[in-house]
PDB file of C-alpha atoms and ligand atoms in Angstrom:
ATOM      1  CA  UNK A1088     -75.694 149.111  14.547  1.00 83.00           C
ATOM      2  CA  UNK A1089     -76.347 145.356  14.433  1.00 91.00           C
ATOM      3  CA  UNK A1090     -76.164 143.534  11.123  1.00 95.00           C
ATOM      4  CA  UNK A1091     -79.067 141.761   9.433  1.00 97.00           C
ATOM      5  CA  UNK A1092     -77.435 138.421  10.336  1.00 96.00           C
ATOM      6  CA  UNK A1093     -76.975 139.134  14.009  1.00 96.00           C
ATOM      7  CA  UNK A1094     -80.422 140.744  14.325  1.00 96.00           C
ATOM      8  CA  UNK A1095     -82.034 137.653  12.804  1.00 95.00           C
ATOM      9  CA  UNK A1096     -79.966 135.385  15.050  1.00 94.00           C
ATOM     10  CA  UNK A1097     -81.080 137.225  18.201  1.00 94.00           C
ATOM     11  CA  UNK A1098     -84.710 137.323  17.087  1.00 95.00           C
ATOM     12  CA  UNK A1099     -84.687 133.577  16.284  1.00 94.00           C
ATOM     13  CA  UNK A1100     -83.333 132.822  19.758  1.00 93.00           C
ATOM     14  CA  UNK A1101     -86.021 135.020  21.293  1.00 94.00           C
ATOM     15  CA  UNK A1102     -88.794 133.256  19.369  1.00 94.00           C
ATOM     16  CA  UNK A1103     -87.479 129.720  19.523  1.00 89.00           C
ATOM     17  CA  UNK A1104     -85.848 129.470  22.952  1.00 73.00           C
ATOM     18  CA  UNK A1105     -82.702 127.437  23.448  1.00 64.00           C
ATOM     19  CA  UNK A1106     -83.032 125.240  20.359  1.00 67.00           C
ATOM     20  CA  UNK A1107     -84.545 127.451  17.671  1.00 67.00           C
ATOM     21  CA  UNK A1108     -87.047 125.884  15.336  1.00 79.00           C
ATOM     22  CA  UNK A1109     -86.866 126.607  11.581  1.00 87.00           C
ATOM     23  CA  UNK A1110     -90.295 128.250  12.060  1.00 90.00           C
ATOM     24  CA  UNK A1111     -88.843 130.814  14.466  1.00 94.00           C
ATOM     25  CA  UNK A1112     -86.194 131.766  11.924  1.00 95.00           C
ATOM     26  CA  UNK A1113     -88.800 131.976   9.161  1.00 95.00           C
ATOM     27  CA  UNK A1114     -91.083 134.160  11.299  1.00 96.00           C
ATOM     28  CA  UNK A1115     -88.146 136.455  12.066  1.00 97.00           C
ATOM     29  CA  UNK A1116     -87.217 136.737   8.407  1.00 97.00           C
ATOM     30  CA  UNK A1117     -90.793 137.465   7.332  1.00 97.00           C
ATOM     31  CA  UNK A1118     -91.128 140.204   9.950  1.00 97.00           C
ATOM     32  CA  UNK A1119     -87.798 141.767   9.026  1.00 97.00           C
ATOM     33  CA  UNK A1120     -88.828 141.809   5.349  1.00 97.00           C
ATOM     34  CA  UNK A1121     -92.030 143.559   6.390  1.00 96.00           C
ATOM     35  CA  UNK A1122     -90.127 146.247   8.274  1.00 96.00           C
ATOM     36  CA  UNK A1123     -87.453 146.730   5.597  1.00 96.00           C
ATOM     37  CA  UNK A1124     -89.953 146.351   2.735  1.00 95.00           C
ATOM     38  CA  UNK A1125     -87.633 143.902   0.953  1.00 96.00           C
ATOM     39  CA  UNK A1126     -87.822 140.313  -0.364  1.00 95.00           C
ATOM     40  CA  UNK A1127     -86.299 137.472   1.728  1.00 95.00           C
ATOM     41  CA  UNK A1128     -83.526 137.092  -0.850  1.00 96.00           C
ATOM     42  CA  UNK A1129     -82.213 140.536   0.219  1.00 96.00           C
ATOM     43  CA  UNK A1130     -81.593 139.259   3.770  1.00 96.00           C
ATOM     44  CA  UNK A1131     -79.614 136.321   2.426  1.00 94.00           C
ATOM     45  CA  UNK A1132     -77.655 138.404  -0.076  1.00 96.00           C
ATOM     46  CA  UNK A1133     -76.645 141.185   2.356  1.00 95.00           C
ATOM     47  CA  UNK A1134     -76.365 139.540   5.823  1.00 96.00           C
ATOM     48  CA  UNK A1135     -73.589 141.967   6.899  1.00 96.00           C
ATOM     49  CA  UNK A1136     -75.599 145.156   6.149  1.00 96.00           C
ATOM     50  CA  UNK A1137     -76.550 147.137   9.196  1.00 95.00           C
ATOM     51  CA  UNK A1138     -80.082 147.976  10.189  1.00 94.00           C
ATOM     52  CA  UNK A1139     -80.908 151.598  10.900  1.00 92.00           C
ATOM     53  CA  UNK A1140     -82.069 152.353  14.419  1.00 93.00           C
ATOM     54  CA  UNK A1141     -85.713 152.892  13.481  1.00 94.00           C
ATOM     55  CA  UNK A1142     -85.980 149.595  11.610  1.00 95.00           C
ATOM     56  CA  UNK A1143     -84.241 147.744  14.449  1.00 95.00           C
ATOM     57  CA  UNK A1144     -86.655 149.243  16.983  1.00 95.00           C
ATOM     58  CA  UNK A1145     -89.798 148.429  14.942  1.00 96.00           C
ATOM     59  CA  UNK A1146     -88.522 144.910  14.301  1.00 97.00           C
ATOM     60  CA  UNK A1147     -87.887 144.161  17.977  1.00 96.00           C
ATOM     61  CA  UNK A1148     -91.404 145.403  18.843  1.00 97.00           C
ATOM     62  CA  UNK A1149     -92.849 142.934  16.359  1.00 97.00           C
ATOM     63  CA  UNK A1150     -90.620 140.117  17.655  1.00 97.00           C
ATOM     64  CA  UNK A1151     -91.808 140.762  21.207  1.00 97.00           C
ATOM     65  CA  UNK A1152     -95.445 140.619  20.069  1.00 97.00           C
ATOM     66  CA  UNK A1153     -94.778 137.348  18.202  1.00 96.00           C
ATOM     67  CA  UNK A1154     -92.976 135.995  21.295  1.00 95.00           C
ATOM     68  CA  UNK A1155     -96.183 136.449  23.337  1.00 94.00           C
ATOM     69  CA  UNK A1156     -98.043 134.312  20.788  1.00 94.00           C
ATOM     70  CA  UNK A1157     -99.612 136.939  18.561  1.00 96.00           C
ATOM     71  CA  UNK A1158    -100.082 135.169  15.202  1.00 96.00           C
ATOM     72  CA  UNK A1159     -97.789 136.097  12.339  1.00 96.00           C
ATOM     73  CA  UNK A1160    -100.856 136.774  10.151  1.00 97.00           C
ATOM     74  CA  UNK A1161    -102.012 139.595  12.443  1.00 98.00           C
ATOM     75  CA  UNK A1162     -98.519 141.102  12.571  1.00 97.00           C
ATOM     76  CA  UNK A1163     -98.152 141.149   8.790  1.00 97.00           C
ATOM     77  CA  UNK A1164    -101.864 141.811   8.144  1.00 97.00           C
ATOM     78  CA  UNK A1165    -101.956 139.284   5.307  1.00 96.00           C
ATOM     79  CA  UNK A1166    -102.239 135.556   4.848  1.00 97.00           C
ATOM     80  CA  UNK A1167    -102.356 133.222   1.899  1.00 97.00           C
ATOM     81  CA  UNK A1168    -105.362 131.029   1.120  1.00 98.00           C
ATOM     82  CA  UNK A1169    -106.036 129.242  -2.193  1.00 98.00           C
ATOM     83  CA  UNK A1170    -103.071 131.085  -3.736  1.00 96.00           C
ATOM     84  CA  UNK A1171    -104.675 134.459  -2.952  1.00 97.00           C
ATOM     85  CA  UNK A1172    -103.087 136.921  -0.545  1.00 97.00           C
ATOM     86  CA  UNK A1173    -105.841 138.079   1.802  1.00 98.00           C
ATOM     87  CA  UNK A1174    -105.903 140.919   4.267  1.00 98.00           C
ATOM     88  CA  UNK A1175    -106.608 139.600   7.752  1.00 98.00           C
ATOM     89  CA  UNK A1176    -107.168 141.490  10.991  1.00 98.00           C
ATOM     90  CA  UNK A1177    -107.983 140.424  14.556  1.00 97.00           C
ATOM     91  CA  UNK A1178    -111.644 140.811  13.503  1.00 97.00           C
ATOM     92  CA  UNK A1179    -111.280 137.828  11.135  1.00 98.00           C
ATOM     93  CA  UNK A1180    -110.281 134.236  11.677  1.00 98.00           C
ATOM     94  CA  UNK A1181    -106.938 133.391  10.033  1.00 98.00           C
ATOM     95  CA  UNK A1182    -107.823 131.094   7.094  1.00 98.00           C
ATOM     96  CA  UNK A1183    -106.454 127.535   7.665  1.00 96.00           C
ATOM     97  CA  UNK A1184    -105.139 125.233   4.925  1.00 95.00           C
ATOM     98  CA  UNK A1185    -107.718 122.629   6.157  1.00 95.00           C
ATOM     99  CA  UNK A1186    -110.456 124.866   4.811  1.00 97.00           C
ATOM    100  CA  UNK A1187    -109.140 124.482   1.260  1.00 97.00           C
ATOM    101  CA  UNK A1188    -110.816 121.020   1.391  1.00 98.00           C
ATOM    102  CA  UNK A1189    -114.195 122.740   1.762  1.00 98.00           C
ATOM    103  CA  UNK A1190    -113.414 124.865  -1.330  1.00 98.00           C
ATOM    104  CA  UNK A1191    -112.323 121.783  -3.312  1.00 98.00           C
ATOM    105  CA  UNK A1192    -115.489 119.879  -2.422  1.00 98.00           C
ATOM    106  CA  UNK A1193    -117.621 122.877  -3.425  1.00 98.00           C
ATOM    107  CA  UNK A1194    -115.801 123.236  -6.771  1.00 97.00           C
ATOM    108  CA  UNK A1195    -116.240 119.518  -7.495  1.00 97.00           C
ATOM    109  CA  UNK A1196    -119.997 120.075  -7.269  1.00 97.00           C
ATOM    110  CA  UNK A1197    -120.398 123.435  -9.061  1.00 96.00           C
ATOM    111  CA  UNK A1198    -120.528 122.930 -12.822  1.00 92.00           C
ATOM    112  CA  UNK A1199    -117.854 124.734 -14.878  1.00 88.00           C
ATOM    113  CA  UNK A1200    -120.494 125.929 -17.301  1.00 83.00           C
ATOM    114  CA  UNK A1201    -124.263 125.698 -17.690  1.00 72.00           C
ATOM    115  CA  UNK A1202    -126.734 127.631 -15.596  1.00 79.00           C
ATOM    116  CA  UNK A1203    -125.130 129.931 -13.047  1.00 90.00           C
ATOM    117  CA  UNK A1204    -125.378 128.599  -9.498  1.00 96.00           C
ATOM    118  CA  UNK A1205    -126.389 130.627  -6.451  1.00 97.00           C
ATOM    119  CA  UNK A1206    -123.953 129.965  -3.628  1.00 98.00           C
ATOM    120  CA  UNK A1207    -123.797 131.133  -0.030  1.00 98.00           C
ATOM    121  CA  UNK A1208    -120.818 131.273   2.350  1.00 98.00           C
ATOM    122  CA  UNK A1209    -121.991 131.725   5.936  1.00 98.00           C
ATOM    123  CA  UNK A1210    -119.752 133.516   8.444  1.00 98.00           C
ATOM    124  CA  UNK A1211    -117.302 134.517   5.754  1.00 98.00           C
ATOM    125  CA  UNK A1212    -114.728 136.273   7.984  1.00 98.00           C
ATOM    126  CA  UNK A1213    -111.943 137.487   5.705  1.00 98.00           C
ATOM    127  CA  UNK A1214    -114.001 136.168   2.764  1.00 98.00           C
ATOM    128  CA  UNK A1215    -111.606 133.266   2.110  1.00 98.00           C
ATOM    129  CA  UNK A1216    -114.157 130.598   1.054  1.00 98.00           C
ATOM    130  CA  UNK A1217    -116.389 132.954  -0.899  1.00 98.00           C
ATOM    131  CA  UNK A1218    -113.453 134.550  -2.718  1.00 98.00           C
ATOM    132  CA  UNK A1219    -111.910 131.193  -3.653  1.00 98.00           C
ATOM    133  CA  UNK A1220    -115.229 129.863  -5.041  1.00 98.00           C
ATOM    134  CA  UNK A1221    -116.141 133.117  -6.773  1.00 97.00           C
ATOM    135  CA  UNK A1222    -112.720 133.383  -8.448  1.00 97.00           C
ATOM    136  CA  UNK A1223    -112.851 129.767  -9.694  1.00 96.00           C
ATOM    137  CA  UNK A1224    -116.455 130.012 -10.889  1.00 96.00           C
ATOM    138  CA  UNK A1225    -116.866 133.580 -12.254  1.00 94.00           C
ATOM    139  CA  UNK A1226    -120.329 132.829 -13.683  1.00 94.00           C
ATOM    140  CA  UNK A1227    -121.745 131.985 -10.246  1.00 95.00           C
ATOM    141  CA  UNK A1228    -123.343 134.446  -7.889  1.00 96.00           C
ATOM    142  CA  UNK A1229    -121.935 134.139  -4.379  1.00 98.00           C
ATOM    143  CA  UNK A1230    -123.468 135.733  -1.289  1.00 98.00           C
ATOM    144  CA  UNK A1231    -121.216 135.956   1.766  1.00 98.00           C
ATOM    145  CA  UNK A1232    -122.709 136.692   5.184  1.00 98.00           C
ATOM    146  CA  UNK A1233    -121.193 137.673   8.509  1.00 98.00           C
ATOM    147  CA  UNK A1234    -122.683 139.259  11.562  1.00 97.00           C
ATOM    148  CA  UNK A1235    -119.441 141.107  12.341  1.00 97.00           C
ATOM    149  CA  UNK A1236    -119.403 144.415  10.481  1.00 97.00           C
ATOM    150  CA  UNK A1237    -115.642 144.743  10.885  1.00 98.00           C
ATOM    151  CA  UNK A1238    -115.020 141.300   9.307  1.00 98.00           C
ATOM    152  CA  UNK A1239    -117.346 142.079   6.426  1.00 98.00           C
ATOM    153  CA  UNK A1240    -115.423 145.308   5.717  1.00 98.00           C
ATOM    154  CA  UNK A1241    -112.175 143.295   5.446  1.00 98.00           C
ATOM    155  CA  UNK A1242    -113.839 140.703   3.200  1.00 98.00           C
ATOM    156  CA  UNK A1243    -115.201 143.433   0.954  1.00 98.00           C
ATOM    157  CA  UNK A1244    -111.749 145.014   0.698  1.00 98.00           C
ATOM    158  CA  UNK A1245    -110.271 141.624  -0.237  1.00 98.00           C
ATOM    159  CA  UNK A1246    -112.817 141.233  -3.029  1.00 98.00           C
ATOM    160  CA  UNK A1247    -111.999 144.702  -4.367  1.00 98.00           C
ATOM    161  CA  UNK A1248    -108.220 144.170  -4.187  1.00 98.00           C
ATOM    162  CA  UNK A1249    -108.496 140.802  -5.904  1.00 98.00           C
ATOM    163  CA  UNK A1250    -110.831 142.211  -8.562  1.00 98.00           C
ATOM    164  CA  UNK A1251    -113.524 139.647  -7.751  1.00 98.00           C
ATOM    165  CA  UNK A1252    -116.975 141.090  -8.491  1.00 96.00           C
ATOM    166  CA  UNK A1253    -119.405 138.148  -8.347  1.00 96.00           C
ATOM    167  CA  UNK A1254    -119.780 138.279  -4.560  1.00 98.00           C
ATOM    168  CA  UNK A1255    -122.409 140.156  -2.594  1.00 98.00           C
ATOM    169  CA  UNK A1256    -121.718 140.801   1.095  1.00 98.00           C
ATOM    170  CA  UNK A1257    -124.580 140.851   3.587  1.00 98.00           C
ATOM    171  CA  UNK A1258    -124.458 141.612   7.259  1.00 98.00           C
ATOM    172  CA  UNK A1259    -126.302 139.210   9.588  1.00 97.00           C
ATOM    173  CA  UNK A1260    -126.144 135.950  11.479  1.00 97.00           C
ATOM    174  CA  UNK A1261    -125.843 132.798   9.337  1.00 98.00           C
ATOM    175  CA  UNK A1262    -128.890 132.698   7.013  1.00 97.00           C
ATOM    176  CA  UNK A1263    -130.783 135.620   8.551  1.00 97.00           C
ATOM    177  CA  UNK A1264    -129.862 138.066   5.716  1.00 98.00           C
ATOM    178  CA  UNK A1265    -131.017 135.526   3.093  1.00 98.00           C
ATOM    179  CA  UNK A1266    -134.766 135.544   3.800  1.00 96.00           C
ATOM    180  CA  UNK A1267    -136.789 133.998   1.008  1.00 96.00           C
ATOM    181  CA  UNK A1268    -133.739 133.090  -1.116  1.00 98.00           C
ATOM    182  CA  UNK A1269    -132.638 129.633  -2.202  1.00 98.00           C
ATOM    183  CA  UNK A1270    -129.206 128.346  -3.184  1.00 98.00           C
ATOM    184  CA  UNK A1271    -127.664 125.473  -5.076  1.00 98.00           C
ATOM    185  CA  UNK A1272    -124.866 125.200  -2.526  1.00 98.00           C
ATOM    186  CA  UNK A1273    -124.331 126.548   0.982  1.00 98.00           C
ATOM    187  CA  UNK A1274    -120.854 126.312   2.533  1.00 98.00           C
ATOM    188  CA  UNK A1275    -119.649 127.328   5.957  1.00 98.00           C
ATOM    189  CA  UNK A1276    -116.680 127.074   8.252  1.00 98.00           C
ATOM    190  CA  UNK A1277    -118.557 127.915  11.461  1.00 98.00           C
ATOM    191  CA  UNK A1278    -117.088 128.053  14.959  1.00 98.00           C
ATOM    192  CA  UNK A1279    -116.845 124.496  16.294  1.00 98.00           C
ATOM    193  CA  UNK A1280    -114.521 124.471  19.303  1.00 98.00           C
ATOM    194  CA  UNK A1281    -116.051 123.595  22.696  1.00 98.00           C
ATOM    195  CA  UNK A1282    -116.449 126.731  24.807  1.00 97.00           C
ATOM    196  CA  UNK A1283    -114.749 124.758  27.608  1.00 97.00           C
ATOM    197  CA  UNK A1284    -111.610 124.071  25.528  1.00 97.00           C
ATOM    198  CA  UNK A1285    -108.625 125.558  27.366  1.00 97.00           C
ATOM    199  CA  UNK A1286    -106.856 126.335  24.074  1.00 96.00           C
ATOM    200  CA  UNK A1287    -109.260 129.261  23.677  1.00 97.00           C
ATOM    201  CA  UNK A1288    -107.443 131.045  26.483  1.00 96.00           C
ATOM    202  CA  UNK A1289    -103.979 129.467  26.419  1.00 94.00           C
ATOM    203  CA  UNK A1290    -102.896 128.921  22.792  1.00 93.00           C
ATOM    204  CA  UNK A1291    -102.220 131.444  20.027  1.00 93.00           C
ATOM    205  CA  UNK A1292    -105.866 131.153  18.938  1.00 96.00           C
ATOM    206  CA  UNK A1293    -106.716 133.398  21.915  1.00 97.00           C
ATOM    207  CA  UNK A1294    -105.840 136.314  19.592  1.00 97.00           C
ATOM    208  CA  UNK A1295    -108.547 135.294  17.106  1.00 97.00           C
ATOM    209  CA  UNK A1296    -112.221 136.304  17.439  1.00 96.00           C
ATOM    210  CA  UNK A1297    -113.908 134.013  19.953  1.00 96.00           C
ATOM    211  CA  UNK A1298    -117.173 134.277  17.989  1.00 95.00           C
ATOM    212  CA  UNK A1299    -115.413 132.545  15.053  1.00 97.00           C
ATOM    213  CA  UNK A1300    -114.029 129.732  17.233  1.00 98.00           C
ATOM    214  CA  UNK A1301    -116.296 128.663  20.092  1.00 97.00           C
ATOM    215  CA  UNK A1302    -119.773 127.201  19.773  1.00 98.00           C
ATOM    216  CA  UNK A1303    -121.339 125.895  22.980  1.00 97.00           C
ATOM    217  CA  UNK A1304    -120.320 123.059  25.271  1.00 98.00           C
ATOM    218  CA  UNK A1305    -119.862 120.424  22.561  1.00 97.00           C
ATOM    219  CA  UNK A1306    -118.774 122.915  19.876  1.00 98.00           C
ATOM    220  CA  UNK A1307    -121.706 121.909  17.690  1.00 98.00           C
ATOM    221  CA  UNK A1308    -124.301 124.635  18.474  1.00 98.00           C
ATOM    222  CA  UNK A1309    -123.744 126.573  15.231  1.00 98.00           C
ATOM    223  CA  UNK A1310    -123.432 123.457  13.069  1.00 98.00           C
ATOM    224  CA  UNK A1311    -126.888 122.413  14.407  1.00 98.00           C
ATOM    225  CA  UNK A1312    -128.414 125.840  13.732  1.00 98.00           C
ATOM    226  CA  UNK A1313    -126.984 126.090  10.227  1.00 98.00           C
ATOM    227  CA  UNK A1314    -127.916 122.519   9.219  1.00 98.00           C
ATOM    228  CA  UNK A1315    -131.456 123.074  10.419  1.00 98.00           C
ATOM    229  CA  UNK A1316    -132.073 126.463   8.847  1.00 97.00           C
ATOM    230  CA  UNK A1317    -130.203 125.753   5.597  1.00 98.00           C
ATOM    231  CA  UNK A1318    -132.887 123.242   4.523  1.00 96.00           C
ATOM    232  CA  UNK A1319    -135.340 126.078   3.744  1.00 96.00           C
ATOM    233  CA  UNK A1320    -132.651 127.867   1.723  1.00 98.00           C
ATOM    234  CA  UNK A1321    -131.549 125.020  -0.540  1.00 98.00           C
ATOM    235  CA  UNK A1322    -133.143 123.963  -3.786  1.00 98.00           C
ATOM    236  CA  UNK A1323    -134.119 120.277  -3.850  1.00 97.00           C
ATOM    237  CA  UNK A1324    -130.823 118.356  -4.140  1.00 97.00           C
ATOM    238  CA  UNK A1325    -128.844 121.508  -3.208  1.00 98.00           C
ATOM    239  CA  UNK A1326    -125.617 120.901  -1.284  1.00 98.00           C
ATOM    240  CA  UNK A1327    -124.738 121.772   2.280  1.00 98.00           C
ATOM    241  CA  UNK A1328    -121.002 121.630   3.073  1.00 98.00           C
ATOM    242  CA  UNK A1329    -119.884 122.132   6.658  1.00 98.00           C
ATOM    243  CA  UNK A1330    -116.390 122.166   8.141  1.00 98.00           C
ATOM    244  CA  UNK A1331    -116.133 120.668  11.638  1.00 98.00           C
ATOM    245  CA  UNK A1332    -113.525 119.598  14.219  1.00 97.00           C
ATOM    246  CA  UNK A1333    -111.356 116.485  13.703  1.00 96.00           C
ATOM    247  CA  UNK A1334    -113.406 114.581  16.330  1.00 97.00           C
ATOM    248  CA  UNK A1335    -116.871 115.813  15.266  1.00 98.00           C
ATOM    249  CA  UNK A1336    -117.288 113.831  12.026  1.00 98.00           C
ATOM    250  CA  UNK A1337    -119.747 111.247  13.396  1.00 98.00           C
ATOM    251  CA  UNK A1338    -121.751 113.826  15.370  1.00 98.00           C
ATOM    252  CA  UNK A1339    -122.053 116.124  12.317  1.00 98.00           C
ATOM    253  CA  UNK A1340    -123.112 113.217  10.065  1.00 98.00           C
ATOM    254  CA  UNK A1341    -125.790 112.351  12.641  1.00 98.00           C
ATOM    255  CA  UNK A1342    -127.070 115.933  12.768  1.00 98.00           C
ATOM    256  CA  UNK A1343    -127.563 115.939   8.980  1.00 98.00           C
ATOM    257  CA  UNK A1344    -129.163 112.461   9.071  1.00 98.00           C
ATOM    258  CA  UNK A1345    -131.683 113.513  11.732  1.00 98.00           C
ATOM    259  CA  UNK A1346    -132.645 116.508   9.574  1.00 98.00           C
ATOM    260  CA  UNK A1347    -133.372 114.326   6.518  1.00 97.00           C
ATOM    261  CA  UNK A1348    -130.414 115.348   4.340  1.00 98.00           C
ATOM    262  CA  UNK A1349    -129.504 112.831   1.668  1.00 98.00           C
ATOM    263  CA  UNK A1350    -126.272 111.436   0.172  1.00 98.00           C
ATOM    264  CA  UNK A1351    -124.538 112.424   3.411  1.00 98.00           C
ATOM    265  CA  UNK A1352    -120.789 111.917   3.315  1.00 98.00           C
ATOM    266  CA  UNK A1353    -117.748 112.704   5.490  1.00 98.00           C
ATOM    267  CA  UNK A1354    -114.465 113.950   3.992  1.00 98.00           C
ATOM    268  CA  UNK A1355    -110.926 113.934   5.372  1.00 97.00           C
ATOM    269  CA  UNK A1356    -108.491 116.833   5.120  1.00 95.00           C
ATOM    270  CA  UNK A1357    -104.894 116.673   3.848  1.00 91.00           C
ATOM    271  CA  UNK A1358    -103.720 115.610   7.303  1.00 93.00           C
ATOM    272  CA  UNK A1359    -106.119 112.634   7.207  1.00 95.00           C
ATOM    273  CA  UNK A1360    -108.551 114.136   9.753  1.00 96.00           C
ATOM    274  CA  UNK A1361    -112.339 114.140   9.441  1.00 98.00           C
ATOM    275  CA  UNK A1362    -112.987 117.759   8.435  1.00 98.00           C
ATOM    276  CA  UNK A1363    -116.053 118.323   6.230  1.00 98.00           C
ATOM    277  CA  UNK A1364    -119.511 116.788   5.959  1.00 98.00           C
ATOM    278  CA  UNK A1365    -121.621 117.147   2.823  1.00 98.00           C
ATOM    279  CA  UNK A1366    -125.293 116.394   2.260  1.00 98.00           C
ATOM    280  CA  UNK A1367    -128.113 117.217  -0.173  1.00 98.00           C
ATOM    281  CA  UNK A1368    -131.375 118.877   0.704  1.00 97.00           C
ATOM    282  CA  UNK A1369    -134.441 116.589   0.562  1.00 90.00           C
ATOM    283  CA  UNK A1370    -137.430 117.453  -1.671  1.00 85.00           C
TER     284      UNK A1370
HETATM  285  N1  LIG B 777    -109.877 125.136  12.652  1.00 77.46           N
HETATM  286  C1  LIG B 777    -109.739 126.097  13.688  1.00 77.46           C
HETATM  287  C2  LIG B 777    -108.861 125.606  14.826  1.00 77.46           C
HETATM  288  O1  LIG B 777    -109.050 124.494  15.265  1.00 77.46           O
HETATM  289  C3  LIG B 777    -111.062 126.474  14.263  1.00 77.46           C
HETATM  290  C4  LIG B 777    -111.867 127.188  13.242  1.00 77.46           C
HETATM  291  C5  LIG B 777    -113.288 127.055  13.525  1.00 77.46           C
HETATM  292  O2  LIG B 777    -113.741 126.883  14.652  1.00 77.46           O
HETATM  293  N2  LIG B 777    -114.024 127.107  12.473  1.00 77.46           N
HETATM  294  O3  LIG B 777    -107.995 126.299  15.268  1.00 77.46           O
END
């Protein structure tokens, strides 16, 4: 039977090609830990130990799936966001570190104490944004919507596993399940990739739900819909925070300006890219 060291070496070559990247090695180690149900330190402490046949077989199956581009998050079924380990499935977008900016901007606006704010997260997916805000502001009431029943089930499970109880999950498209309700802050990471973008069919994102990625020819269809309908669901001065693509900052600012939002501002992510636009609802 092959040793841990040689198995990892072969898997890294398979994932990384001729000159393996450190990422390929890391992916291989993470997947082997998953199969062997052990911490990474075990692999480094016992490199000469042999794998049993069943583990070796399961591991190679996962390596082949990863080699075709299937994201690591879907192979492990979990992903970290805002220091929380979330369950993710192919029904949910994989939370990106960029989106932590949206959470930070929301938290800067939500008071630590005082009257409890009503907050909405539209298109919650795995629940990442709603869970991060709800955990940091336990006195607030957060409503998370998604039209995908399967995604909402995952988000609900994440809330239960993380013991976060100040979130209500509602099924429906954007603000549709929030008829007659108003909020102090509405946040969303909607789909914003152009439906013509070839990455949708060629890169690893092809494994993620298209409905969470693509939004019309210019990628802005959902941002337009949300910005327009959110006005009726915000208290005067309430905040709208929208994530967008790195090259959509100006267009998103303009959409909010045309709709009469105030104190409109663009924000850059940790990579220095335009990523979020914020604005306040007019009276
Ligand atoms: N940020 C993601 C990407 O570019 C897209 C997520 C989204 O459309 N909201 O891969």
